[in-house]
mmCIF file of C-alpha atoms in Angstrom:
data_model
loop_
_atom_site.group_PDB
_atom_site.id
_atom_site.type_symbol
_atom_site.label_atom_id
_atom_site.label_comp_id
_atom_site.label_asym_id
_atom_site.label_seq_id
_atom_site.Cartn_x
_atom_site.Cartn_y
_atom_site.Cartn_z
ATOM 1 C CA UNK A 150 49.195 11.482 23.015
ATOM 2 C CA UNK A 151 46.052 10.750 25.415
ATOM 3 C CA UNK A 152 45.099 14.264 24.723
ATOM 4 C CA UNK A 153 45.302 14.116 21.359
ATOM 5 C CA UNK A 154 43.553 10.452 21.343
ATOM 6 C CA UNK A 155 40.440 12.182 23.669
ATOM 7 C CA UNK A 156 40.245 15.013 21.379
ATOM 8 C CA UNK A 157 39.906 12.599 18.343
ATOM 9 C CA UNK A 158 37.041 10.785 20.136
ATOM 10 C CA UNK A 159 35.429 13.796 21.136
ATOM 11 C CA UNK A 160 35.298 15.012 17.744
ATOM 12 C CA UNK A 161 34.410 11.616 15.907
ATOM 13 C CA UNK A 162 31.699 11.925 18.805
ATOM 14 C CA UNK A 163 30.136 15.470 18.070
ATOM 15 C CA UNK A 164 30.347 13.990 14.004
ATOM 16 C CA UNK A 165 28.051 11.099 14.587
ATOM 17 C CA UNK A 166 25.657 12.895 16.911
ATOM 18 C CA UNK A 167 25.560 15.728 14.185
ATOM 19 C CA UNK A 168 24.838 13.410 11.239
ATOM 20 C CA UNK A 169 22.477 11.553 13.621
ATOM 21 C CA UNK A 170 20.247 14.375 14.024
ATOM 22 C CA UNK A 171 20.189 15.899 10.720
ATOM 23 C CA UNK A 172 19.413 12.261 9.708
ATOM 24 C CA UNK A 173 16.449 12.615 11.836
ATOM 25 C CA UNK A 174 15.224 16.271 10.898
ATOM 26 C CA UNK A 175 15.630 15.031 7.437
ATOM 27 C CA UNK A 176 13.278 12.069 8.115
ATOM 28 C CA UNK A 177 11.128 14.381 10.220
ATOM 29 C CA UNK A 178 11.287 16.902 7.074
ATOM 30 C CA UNK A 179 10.201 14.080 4.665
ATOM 31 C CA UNK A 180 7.452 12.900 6.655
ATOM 32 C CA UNK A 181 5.422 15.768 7.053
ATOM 33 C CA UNK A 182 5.599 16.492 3.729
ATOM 34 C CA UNK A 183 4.308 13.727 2.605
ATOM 35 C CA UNK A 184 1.399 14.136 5.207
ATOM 36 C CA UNK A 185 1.195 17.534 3.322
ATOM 37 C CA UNK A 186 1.245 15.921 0.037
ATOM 38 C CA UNK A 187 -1.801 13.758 1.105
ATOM 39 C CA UNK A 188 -3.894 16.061 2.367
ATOM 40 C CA UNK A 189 -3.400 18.005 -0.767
ATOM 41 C CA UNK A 190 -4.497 15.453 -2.951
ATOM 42 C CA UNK A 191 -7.329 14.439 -0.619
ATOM 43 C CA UNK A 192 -8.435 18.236 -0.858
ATOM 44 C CA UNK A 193 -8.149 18.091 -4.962
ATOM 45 C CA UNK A 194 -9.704 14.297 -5.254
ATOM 46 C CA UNK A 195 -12.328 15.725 -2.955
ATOM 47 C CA UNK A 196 -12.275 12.291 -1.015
ATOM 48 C CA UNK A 197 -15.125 12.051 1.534
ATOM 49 C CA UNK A 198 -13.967 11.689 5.580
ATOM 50 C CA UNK A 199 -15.492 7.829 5.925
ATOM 51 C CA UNK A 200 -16.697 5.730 2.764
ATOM 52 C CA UNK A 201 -20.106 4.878 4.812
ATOM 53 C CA UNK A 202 -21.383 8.460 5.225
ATOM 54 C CA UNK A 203 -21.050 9.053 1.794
ATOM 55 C CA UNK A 204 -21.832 6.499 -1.748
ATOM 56 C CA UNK A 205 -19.228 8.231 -3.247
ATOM 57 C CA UNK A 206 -20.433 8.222 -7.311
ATOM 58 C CA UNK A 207 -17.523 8.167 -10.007
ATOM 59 C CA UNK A 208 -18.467 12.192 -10.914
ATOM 60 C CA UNK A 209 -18.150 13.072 -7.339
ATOM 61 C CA UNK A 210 -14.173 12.657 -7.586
ATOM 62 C CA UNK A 211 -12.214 15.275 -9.272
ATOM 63 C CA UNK A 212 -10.122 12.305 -11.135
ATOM 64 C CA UNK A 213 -9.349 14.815 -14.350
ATOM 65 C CA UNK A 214 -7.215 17.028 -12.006
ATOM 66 C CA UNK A 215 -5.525 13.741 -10.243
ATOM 67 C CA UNK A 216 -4.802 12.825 -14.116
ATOM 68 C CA UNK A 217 -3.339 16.417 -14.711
ATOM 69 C CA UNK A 218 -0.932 16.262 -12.100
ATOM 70 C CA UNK A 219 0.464 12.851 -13.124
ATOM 71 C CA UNK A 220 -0.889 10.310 -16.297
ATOM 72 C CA UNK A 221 -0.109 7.913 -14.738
ATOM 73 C CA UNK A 222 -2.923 7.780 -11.899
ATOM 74 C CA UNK A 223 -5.541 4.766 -12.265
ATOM 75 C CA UNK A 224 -7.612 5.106 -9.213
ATOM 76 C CA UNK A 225 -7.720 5.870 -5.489
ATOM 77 C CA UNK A 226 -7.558 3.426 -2.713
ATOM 78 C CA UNK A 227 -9.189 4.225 0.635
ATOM 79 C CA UNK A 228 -9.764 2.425 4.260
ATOM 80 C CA UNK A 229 -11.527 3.927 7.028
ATOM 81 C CA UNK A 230 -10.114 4.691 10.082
ATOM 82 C CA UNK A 231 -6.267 4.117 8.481
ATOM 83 C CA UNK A 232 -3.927 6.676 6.914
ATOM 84 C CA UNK A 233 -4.541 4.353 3.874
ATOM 85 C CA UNK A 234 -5.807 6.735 1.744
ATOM 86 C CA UNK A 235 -3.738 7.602 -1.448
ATOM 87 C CA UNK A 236 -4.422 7.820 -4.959
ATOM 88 C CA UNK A 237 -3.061 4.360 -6.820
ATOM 89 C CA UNK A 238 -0.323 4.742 -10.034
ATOM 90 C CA UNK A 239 1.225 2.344 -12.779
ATOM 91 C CA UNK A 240 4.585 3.198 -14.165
ATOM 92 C CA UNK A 241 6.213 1.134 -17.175
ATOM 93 C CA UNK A 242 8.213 -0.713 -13.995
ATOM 94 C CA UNK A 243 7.803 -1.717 -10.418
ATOM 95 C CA UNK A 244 11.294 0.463 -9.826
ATOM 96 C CA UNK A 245 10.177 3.819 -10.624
ATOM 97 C CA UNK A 246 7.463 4.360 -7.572
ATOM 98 C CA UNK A 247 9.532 2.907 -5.055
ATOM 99 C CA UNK A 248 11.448 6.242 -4.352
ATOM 100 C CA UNK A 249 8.729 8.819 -6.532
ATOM 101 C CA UNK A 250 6.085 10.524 -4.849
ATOM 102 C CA UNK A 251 2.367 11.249 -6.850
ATOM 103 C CA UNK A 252 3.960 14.516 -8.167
ATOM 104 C CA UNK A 253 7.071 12.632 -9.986
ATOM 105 C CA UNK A 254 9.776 14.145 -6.996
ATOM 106 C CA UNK A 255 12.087 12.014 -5.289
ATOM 107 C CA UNK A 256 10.981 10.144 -2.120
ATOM 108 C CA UNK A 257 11.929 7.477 0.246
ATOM 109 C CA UNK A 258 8.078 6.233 1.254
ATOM 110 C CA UNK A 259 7.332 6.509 -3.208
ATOM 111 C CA UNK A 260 3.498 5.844 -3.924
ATOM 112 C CA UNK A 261 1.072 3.153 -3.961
ATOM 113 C CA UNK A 262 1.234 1.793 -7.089
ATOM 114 C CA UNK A 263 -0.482 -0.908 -9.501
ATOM 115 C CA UNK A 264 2.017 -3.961 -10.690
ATOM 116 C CA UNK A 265 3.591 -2.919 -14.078
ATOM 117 C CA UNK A 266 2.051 -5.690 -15.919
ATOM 118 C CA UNK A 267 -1.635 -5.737 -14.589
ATOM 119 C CA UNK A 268 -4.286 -4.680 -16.648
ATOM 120 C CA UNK A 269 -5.266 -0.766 -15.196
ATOM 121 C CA UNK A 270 -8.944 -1.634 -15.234
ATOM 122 C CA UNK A 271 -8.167 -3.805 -12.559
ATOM 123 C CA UNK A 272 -9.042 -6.557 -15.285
ATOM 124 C CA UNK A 273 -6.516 -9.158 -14.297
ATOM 125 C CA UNK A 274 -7.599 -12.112 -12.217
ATOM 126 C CA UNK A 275 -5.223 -11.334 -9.518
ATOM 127 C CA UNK A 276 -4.174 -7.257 -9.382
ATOM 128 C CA UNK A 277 -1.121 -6.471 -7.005
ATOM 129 C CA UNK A 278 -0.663 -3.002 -5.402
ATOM 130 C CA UNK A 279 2.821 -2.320 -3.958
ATOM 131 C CA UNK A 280 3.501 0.235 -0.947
ATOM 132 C CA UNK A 281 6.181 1.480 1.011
ATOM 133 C CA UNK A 282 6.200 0.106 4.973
ATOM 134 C CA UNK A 283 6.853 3.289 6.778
ATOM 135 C CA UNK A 284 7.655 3.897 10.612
ATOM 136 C CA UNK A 285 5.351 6.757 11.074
ATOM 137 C CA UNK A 286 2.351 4.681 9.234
ATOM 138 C CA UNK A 287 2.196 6.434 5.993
ATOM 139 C CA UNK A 288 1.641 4.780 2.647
ATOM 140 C CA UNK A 289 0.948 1.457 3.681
ATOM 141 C CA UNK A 290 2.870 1.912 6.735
ATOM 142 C CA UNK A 291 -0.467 0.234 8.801
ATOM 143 C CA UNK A 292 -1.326 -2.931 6.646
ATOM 144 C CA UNK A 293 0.253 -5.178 9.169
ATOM 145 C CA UNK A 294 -2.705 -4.098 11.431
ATOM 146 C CA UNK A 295 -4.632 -6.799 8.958
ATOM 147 C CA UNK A 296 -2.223 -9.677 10.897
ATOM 148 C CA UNK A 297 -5.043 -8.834 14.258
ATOM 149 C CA UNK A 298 -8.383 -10.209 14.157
ATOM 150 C CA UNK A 299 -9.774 -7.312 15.341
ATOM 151 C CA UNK A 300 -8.483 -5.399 13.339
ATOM 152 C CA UNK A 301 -9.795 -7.439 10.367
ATOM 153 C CA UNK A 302 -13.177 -7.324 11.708
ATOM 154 C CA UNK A 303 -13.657 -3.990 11.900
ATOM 155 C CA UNK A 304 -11.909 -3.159 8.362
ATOM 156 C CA UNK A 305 -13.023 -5.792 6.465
ATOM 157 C CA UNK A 306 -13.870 -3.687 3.289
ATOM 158 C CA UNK A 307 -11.538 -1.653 1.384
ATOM 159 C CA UNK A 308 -12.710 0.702 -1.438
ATOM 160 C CA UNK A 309 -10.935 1.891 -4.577
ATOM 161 C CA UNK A 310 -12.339 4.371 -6.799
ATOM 162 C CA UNK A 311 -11.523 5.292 -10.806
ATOM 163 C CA UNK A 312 -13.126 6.853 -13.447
ATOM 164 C CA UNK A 313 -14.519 3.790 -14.920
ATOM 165 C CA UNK A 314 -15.668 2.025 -11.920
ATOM 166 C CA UNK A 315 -15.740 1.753 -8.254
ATOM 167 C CA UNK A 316 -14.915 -1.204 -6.482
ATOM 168 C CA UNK A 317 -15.045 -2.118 -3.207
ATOM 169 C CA UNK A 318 -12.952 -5.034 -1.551
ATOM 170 C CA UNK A 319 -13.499 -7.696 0.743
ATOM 171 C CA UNK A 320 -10.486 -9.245 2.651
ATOM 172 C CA UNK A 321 -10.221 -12.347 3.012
ATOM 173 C CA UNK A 322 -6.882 -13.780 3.774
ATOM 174 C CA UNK A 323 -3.773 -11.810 5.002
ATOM 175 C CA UNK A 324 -0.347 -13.538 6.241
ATOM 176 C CA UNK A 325 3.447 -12.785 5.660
ATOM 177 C CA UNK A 326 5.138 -14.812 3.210
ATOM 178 C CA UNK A 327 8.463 -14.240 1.210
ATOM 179 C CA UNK A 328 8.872 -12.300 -1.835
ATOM 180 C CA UNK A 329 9.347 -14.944 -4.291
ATOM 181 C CA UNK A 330 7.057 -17.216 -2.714
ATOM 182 C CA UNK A 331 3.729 -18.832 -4.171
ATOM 183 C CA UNK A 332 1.775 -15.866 -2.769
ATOM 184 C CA UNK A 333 3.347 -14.038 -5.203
ATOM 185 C CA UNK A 334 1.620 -14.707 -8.454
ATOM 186 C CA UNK A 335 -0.739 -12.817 -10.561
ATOM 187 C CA UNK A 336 -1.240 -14.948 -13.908
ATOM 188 C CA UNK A 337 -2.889 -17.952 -14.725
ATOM 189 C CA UNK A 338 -3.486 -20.597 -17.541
ATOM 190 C CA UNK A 339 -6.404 -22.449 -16.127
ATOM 191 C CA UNK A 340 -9.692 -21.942 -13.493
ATOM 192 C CA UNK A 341 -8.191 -24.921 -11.783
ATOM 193 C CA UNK A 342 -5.173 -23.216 -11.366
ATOM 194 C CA UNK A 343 -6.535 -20.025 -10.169
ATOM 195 C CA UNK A 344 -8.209 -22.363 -7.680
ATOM 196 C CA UNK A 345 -5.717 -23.753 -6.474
ATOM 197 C CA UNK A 346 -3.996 -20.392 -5.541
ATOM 198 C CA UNK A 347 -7.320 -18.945 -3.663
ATOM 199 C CA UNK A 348 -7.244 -21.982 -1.700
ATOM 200 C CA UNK A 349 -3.797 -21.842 -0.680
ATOM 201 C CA UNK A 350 -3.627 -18.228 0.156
ATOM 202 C CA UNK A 351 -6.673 -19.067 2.399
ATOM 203 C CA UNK A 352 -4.497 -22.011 4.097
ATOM 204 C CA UNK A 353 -2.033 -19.036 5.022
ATOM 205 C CA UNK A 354 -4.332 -16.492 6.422
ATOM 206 C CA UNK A 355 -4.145 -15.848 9.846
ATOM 207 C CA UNK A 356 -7.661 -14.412 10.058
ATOM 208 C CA UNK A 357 -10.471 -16.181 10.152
ATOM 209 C CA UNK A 358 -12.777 -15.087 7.167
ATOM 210 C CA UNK A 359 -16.457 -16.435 5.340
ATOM 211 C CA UNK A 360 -15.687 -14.654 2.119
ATOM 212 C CA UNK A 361 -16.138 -16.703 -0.964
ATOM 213 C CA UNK A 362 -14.600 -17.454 -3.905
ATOM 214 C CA UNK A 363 -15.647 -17.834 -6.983
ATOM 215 C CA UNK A 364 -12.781 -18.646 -9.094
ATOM 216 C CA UNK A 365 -14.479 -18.841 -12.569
ATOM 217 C CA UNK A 366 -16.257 -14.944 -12.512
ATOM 218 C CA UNK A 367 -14.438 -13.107 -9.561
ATOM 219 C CA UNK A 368 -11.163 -11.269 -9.187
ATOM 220 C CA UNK A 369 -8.858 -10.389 -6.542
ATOM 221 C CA UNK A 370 -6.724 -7.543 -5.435
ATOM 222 C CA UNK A 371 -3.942 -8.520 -3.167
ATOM 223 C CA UNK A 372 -1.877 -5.387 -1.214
ATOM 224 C CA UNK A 373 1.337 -6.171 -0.434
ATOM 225 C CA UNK A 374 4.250 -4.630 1.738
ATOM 226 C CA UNK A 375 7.666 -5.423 3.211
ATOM 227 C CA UNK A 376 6.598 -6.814 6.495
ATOM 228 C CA UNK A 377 7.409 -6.064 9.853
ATOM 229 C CA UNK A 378 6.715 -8.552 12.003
ATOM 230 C CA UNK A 379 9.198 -9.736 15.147
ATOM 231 C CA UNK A 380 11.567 -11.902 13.973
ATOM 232 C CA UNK A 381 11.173 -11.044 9.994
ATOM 233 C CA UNK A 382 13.458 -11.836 7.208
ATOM 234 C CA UNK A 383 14.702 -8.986 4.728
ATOM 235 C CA UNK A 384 12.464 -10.663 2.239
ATOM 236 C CA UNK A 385 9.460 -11.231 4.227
ATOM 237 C CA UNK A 386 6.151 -9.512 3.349
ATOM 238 C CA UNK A 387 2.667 -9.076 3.682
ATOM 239 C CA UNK A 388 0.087 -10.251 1.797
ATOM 240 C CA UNK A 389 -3.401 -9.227 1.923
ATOM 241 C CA UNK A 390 -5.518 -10.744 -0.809
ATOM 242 C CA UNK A 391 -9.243 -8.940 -1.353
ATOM 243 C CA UNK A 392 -11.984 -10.042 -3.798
ATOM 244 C CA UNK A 393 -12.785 -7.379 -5.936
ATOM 245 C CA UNK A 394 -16.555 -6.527 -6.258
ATOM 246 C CA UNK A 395 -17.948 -3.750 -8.639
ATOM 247 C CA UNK A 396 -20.272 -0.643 -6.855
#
């Protein structure tokens, strides 16, 4: 019976190391290709290597061929010195690029995508952009970085590109809040109201910033990620709000 009991264990053993580390080479697998899928894209969008060597003009970016590989493609966001550097999609939902890569195949990291209901000019007073939290920093795998000072000094500006109009973004708050918290709203009835919301989210920052408001002519972009700080709640995520200024 011990023999029989040992040989059970050993076997249930050699199963869970076995799923274990196809688990892993199936992670491994999935995360180069999407590195592969990046560079790709970068290649095709014909992205330059840092935003500051290059005023990078709405003709200069091969945005037709981004639009032929998926319709859905409304601009590309970039940040120096980060993998951040992805085109941006809207679906008719917030579900579909969760788990779809930029080509329409199934993935675990998805895309970077627009909120369903935001206007794709980047038009609405308050535009959200979803991505994936990763462990090997893809997608938006490094926006917790924005929780360091530093960090935030260094990166203050974030540029997105479409072919309308380029934008680039100043940061100015960033903190971890929950998903159906006050953080989380994009629409509203009143300046006031608006208002109110800037000044809040700038109550929650954990960075210190000078950017200014103004909450009658500017709009804001705010990126947001599950978050990953010690101690975080399943619904816990990062917020990092941006006003939007046209280049």
């Amino acid at each position: 019976m011990k023999k029989i009991l040992k040989a059970l264990y050993i076997l249930l053993f050699i199963t869970i190391a076995v799923f274990c580390f196809y688990r892993a080479y199936k992670i491994k697998q999935e995360q180069v290709k999407i590195k592969e899928e990046q560079t790709e894209l970068i290649d095709i969008a014909e992205i330059p290597e840092k935003v500051e060597d290059v005023k990078i003009k709405k003709d200069e970016i091969n945005f037709q061929e981004l639009i032929n590989i998926n319709s859905d493609f409304v601009g590309w966001i970039k940040i120096d010195e980060t993998n951040i550097n992805y085109p941006i999609v809207q679906g008719t939902s917030n579900t579909y690029y969760l788990k779809h890569s930029f080509y329409k195949e199934y993935s675990n990291a998805g895309s970077i995508y627009m909120d369903a209901t935001a206007n794709s000019n980047f038009g609405s007073k308050n535009t959200f952009i979803y991505g994936h939290y990763t462990s090997d920093g893809s997608m938006f795998g490094q926006l917790g970085k924005y929780m360091k000072q530093d960090f935030y000094d260094k990166h203050k500006e974030i540029y997105i590109y479409t072919s309308e109009q380029n934008y680039k973004l100043e940061v100015f708050s960033v903190h971890v809040d929950k998903a159906s918290s006050k953080s989380y709203q994009m629409n509203f009835t009143t300046d006031e109201s608006y208002k109110d919301y800037i000044d809040l989210m700038k109550s929650y920052s954990v960075i210190k910033s000078d950017i200014e408001i103004d909450c009658t002519e500017d709009r804001i972009v705010t990126l947001y990620s599950c978050s990953h700080e010690r101690g975080h709640a399943k619904d816990d995520r990062y917020f990092v709000h941006a006003k939007l200024i046209e280049i």
